Amino acid sequence: NAGVMQNPRHLVRRRGQEARLRCSPMKGHSHVYWYRQLPEEGLKFMVYLQKENIIDESGMPKERFSAEFPKEGPSILRIQQVVRGDSAAYFCASSRKAVQETQYFGPGTRLLVL
Amino acid sequence: SQQGEEDPQALSIQEGENATMNCSYKTSINNLQWYRQNSGRGLVHLILIRSNEREKHSGRLRVTLDTSKKSSSLLITASRAADTASYFCATADGEYGNKLVFGAGTILRVKS
């Protein structure tokens, strides 16, 4: 049973470009979460999605960031017009159910904005 | 919102010794989870302890939870060089307990 998959593992963008990060949850998991980790810090929650629905986006910056989890295909975290401060590791996690369930994390995408 | 805070921030021990890391949080919880992160890698789930549990074991790991003190500890016995990593505790926030709130972590270095 494959774990949570994320791609790309590393992404380099210039300021002003768009970044698209993909996450495929574990088989049988329909709940996806995105977290961001800045250097030397713990992870910070960004958004929680179920298929075709955003459940909790309280951790998402108000501008330039969006997330989706379509009926078919992976979840996408999209960052428009990236700035240097967006450089971080972005982790996706998935769980089987929503309530009080263990979240399993992917290997992360390391975004570097030049 | 509640937040796990680990201490110490860094811990360096010799192989074979035990390592203890502590975590404190602010509000009531349903469960607390511990994760490990090797340098530059993703998080690996270690153990989940529920609020009605006081102690839990998994191999060389022992986790305790004291809800009256709002604290938890992770003990790694007979440490190995491969245990070198950052360790995070996380509590669940949000309406469904889906939003994990992580502390800054403890960096453990096990010297061989």
XYZ file of C-alpha atoms in Angstrom:
226
model
C 0.000 0.000 0.000
C 1.739 3.129 -1.210
C 2.012 6.007 1.191
C 1.167 9.619 0.572
C 2.854 10.787 -2.598
C 3.909 14.307 -3.374
C 5.469 15.803 -6.457
C 7.629 17.419 -7.322
C 10.008 16.794 -4.447
C 11.921 19.970 -5.234
C 10.665 23.010 -7.082
C 12.549 26.164 -8.011
C 10.650 29.233 -9.116
C 11.528 32.828 -9.811
C 9.621 35.607 -8.110
C 6.295 36.201 -9.803
C 5.922 32.685 -11.213
C 3.330 30.139 -10.183
C 4.001 27.023 -8.144
C 1.803 23.912 -8.295
C 2.274 21.220 -5.716
C 0.540 17.857 -6.019
C -0.490 15.347 -3.414
C -1.965 11.877 -3.829
C -3.363 10.534 -0.549
C -2.981 6.989 0.666
C -5.358 4.488 -0.850
C -8.694 4.623 0.911
C -8.061 8.059 2.403
C -10.434 10.838 1.416
C -9.197 13.573 3.754
C -6.198 15.693 2.779
C -4.302 18.299 4.744
C -1.577 20.730 3.706
C 1.077 22.063 6.084
C 3.987 24.440 5.608
C 7.323 24.218 7.388
C 9.700 27.147 7.448
C 13.381 26.458 8.228
C 14.028 25.514 11.858
C 10.309 25.595 12.681
C 7.496 23.126 13.203
C 4.745 22.531 10.709
C 1.889 25.014 10.381
C -1.554 23.945 9.234
C -2.786 25.508 6.017
C -5.905 23.773 4.735
C -8.060 20.670 5.115
C -9.964 19.250 2.165
C -12.251 16.394 1.343
C -13.136 15.400 -2.187
C -14.400 18.523 -3.978
C -14.746 20.458 -0.716
C -12.596 22.791 1.325
C -13.454 22.099 4.956
C -11.043 24.367 6.829
C -8.760 26.926 5.199
C -8.049 28.946 8.318
C -4.291 28.582 7.861
C -4.155 29.703 4.259
C -2.799 33.157 3.424
C -5.620 35.311 2.139
C -4.005 36.036 -1.199
C -2.130 34.044 -3.846
C -2.714 30.643 -2.231
C -5.436 28.204 -3.228
C -6.076 24.500 -2.843
C -8.336 21.945 -4.423
C -9.058 18.251 -4.191
C -11.049 17.273 -7.273
C -13.223 14.216 -7.623
C -10.540 12.615 -9.773
C -6.841 13.173 -9.411
C -4.519 14.556 -6.785
C -4.954 17.480 -4.462
C -3.270 20.637 -5.733
C -1.797 23.480 -3.710
C -1.318 26.464 -5.962
C 0.759 29.528 -5.173
C 0.478 32.412 -7.586
C 3.084 35.147 -8.024
C 5.508 33.532 -5.622
C 7.735 35.643 -3.391
C 10.926 34.709 -1.560
C 9.006 34.308 1.690
C 7.106 31.389 0.147
C 10.298 29.324 0.201
C 9.540 26.445 2.538
C 8.771 22.760 2.695
C 5.135 21.968 1.968
C 3.790 18.735 3.364
C 0.613 16.927 2.537
C -1.039 14.460 4.897
C -4.045 12.205 4.555
C -6.351 10.328 6.852
C -9.061 7.742 6.468
C -11.629 9.571 8.536
C -11.852 13.108 9.803
C -12.400 12.810 13.485
C -9.387 12.222 15.681
C -7.563 10.155 13.112
C -3.865 9.666 12.583
C -2.562 11.734 9.707
C 0.062 10.163 7.448
C 2.506 12.541 5.840
C 4.102 12.625 2.434
C 7.792 13.374 1.837
C 7.113 17.027 1.125
C 7.855 19.466 -1.667
C 10.698 21.863 -1.067
C 9.982 25.136 -2.796
C 12.797 27.581 -3.421
C 11.937 31.002 -4.770
C 14.850 32.843 -6.341
C -5.406 27.786 19.935
C -3.602 24.995 21.696
C 0.000 24.415 20.808
C 2.525 21.758 21.657
C 5.783 23.095 22.973
C 8.671 20.687 23.221
C 11.665 20.814 25.465
C 14.550 20.576 25.359
C 15.110 22.250 22.015
C 18.142 20.045 21.431
C 19.436 16.903 23.071
C 22.721 15.103 22.494
C 23.318 11.654 23.996
C 25.515 8.598 23.534
C 24.243 5.488 21.814
C 22.611 3.164 24.304
C 21.404 5.939 26.596
C 17.763 6.883 27.028
C 16.338 10.094 25.589
C 13.418 11.941 27.126
C 11.553 14.728 25.400
C 8.717 16.727 26.880
C 5.744 18.487 25.399
C 3.323 20.951 26.950
C 0.075 22.233 25.525
C -2.473 24.833 26.485
C -6.048 23.612 26.166
C -7.976 20.380 26.559
C -7.272 17.681 23.995
C -8.734 14.452 22.678
C -5.382 13.017 21.701
C -1.722 13.893 21.333
C 0.573 12.528 18.653
C 4.332 12.256 18.336
C 6.133 12.405 15.013
C 9.746 12.000 13.910
C 11.375 13.901 11.079
C 14.752 12.980 9.690
C 16.711 15.848 8.199
C 15.179 16.979 4.937
C 12.495 14.300 4.991
C 8.799 13.963 5.755
C 7.196 13.189 9.089
C 6.808 9.666 10.371
C 3.986 8.997 12.791
C 5.273 7.366 15.971
C 2.426 7.080 18.405
C -0.987 8.507 19.291
C -2.143 8.672 22.888
C -5.734 9.494 23.732
C -6.821 11.730 26.570
C -8.132 8.791 28.614
C -4.773 7.009 28.394
C -1.872 7.682 30.732
C 0.862 5.635 29.142
C 1.482 3.866 25.870
C 4.326 1.730 24.553
C 5.536 0.941 21.074
C 8.815 -0.958 20.805
C 11.516 1.224 22.370
C 9.114 4.152 22.670
C 7.166 5.043 25.768
C 4.750 7.960 25.841
C 3.060 9.345 28.900
C 0.248 11.862 29.119
C -0.707 13.963 32.111
C -3.848 15.894 31.261
C -3.889 17.640 34.650
C -0.513 19.198 33.849
C -1.216 19.416 30.126
C 2.019 17.662 29.336
C 3.354 14.582 27.605
C 6.733 12.923 27.436
C 8.379 10.680 24.870
C 11.033 8.275 26.098
C 13.294 6.444 23.674
C 15.156 3.641 25.400
C 18.508 2.202 24.323
C 18.954 4.872 21.694
C 20.657 4.206 18.380
C 22.428 6.486 15.938
C 19.459 5.979 13.592
C 17.233 7.705 16.168
C 18.949 10.990 15.306
C 16.113 13.209 14.092
C 13.718 15.975 15.126
C 10.776 14.945 17.249
C 7.492 16.827 17.298
C 4.394 16.551 19.389
C 1.092 17.615 17.875
C -2.327 18.261 19.310
C -5.537 18.297 17.326
C -7.484 21.513 16.938
C -10.452 22.473 14.802
C -14.055 21.363 14.836
C -13.229 17.773 13.885
C -9.836 17.545 15.510
C -8.336 17.597 12.067
C -5.967 20.522 12.385
C -2.691 19.384 13.904
C -0.826 22.034 15.857
C 2.878 21.302 16.104
C 5.531 22.605 18.420
C 8.975 23.649 17.243
C 10.380 20.219 17.980
C 13.319 18.667 19.804
C 16.449 17.924 17.809
C 17.903 14.644 19.059
C 21.446 13.652 18.197
C 22.635 10.183 19.146
C 26.402 9.803 18.982
C 27.906 6.420 18.215
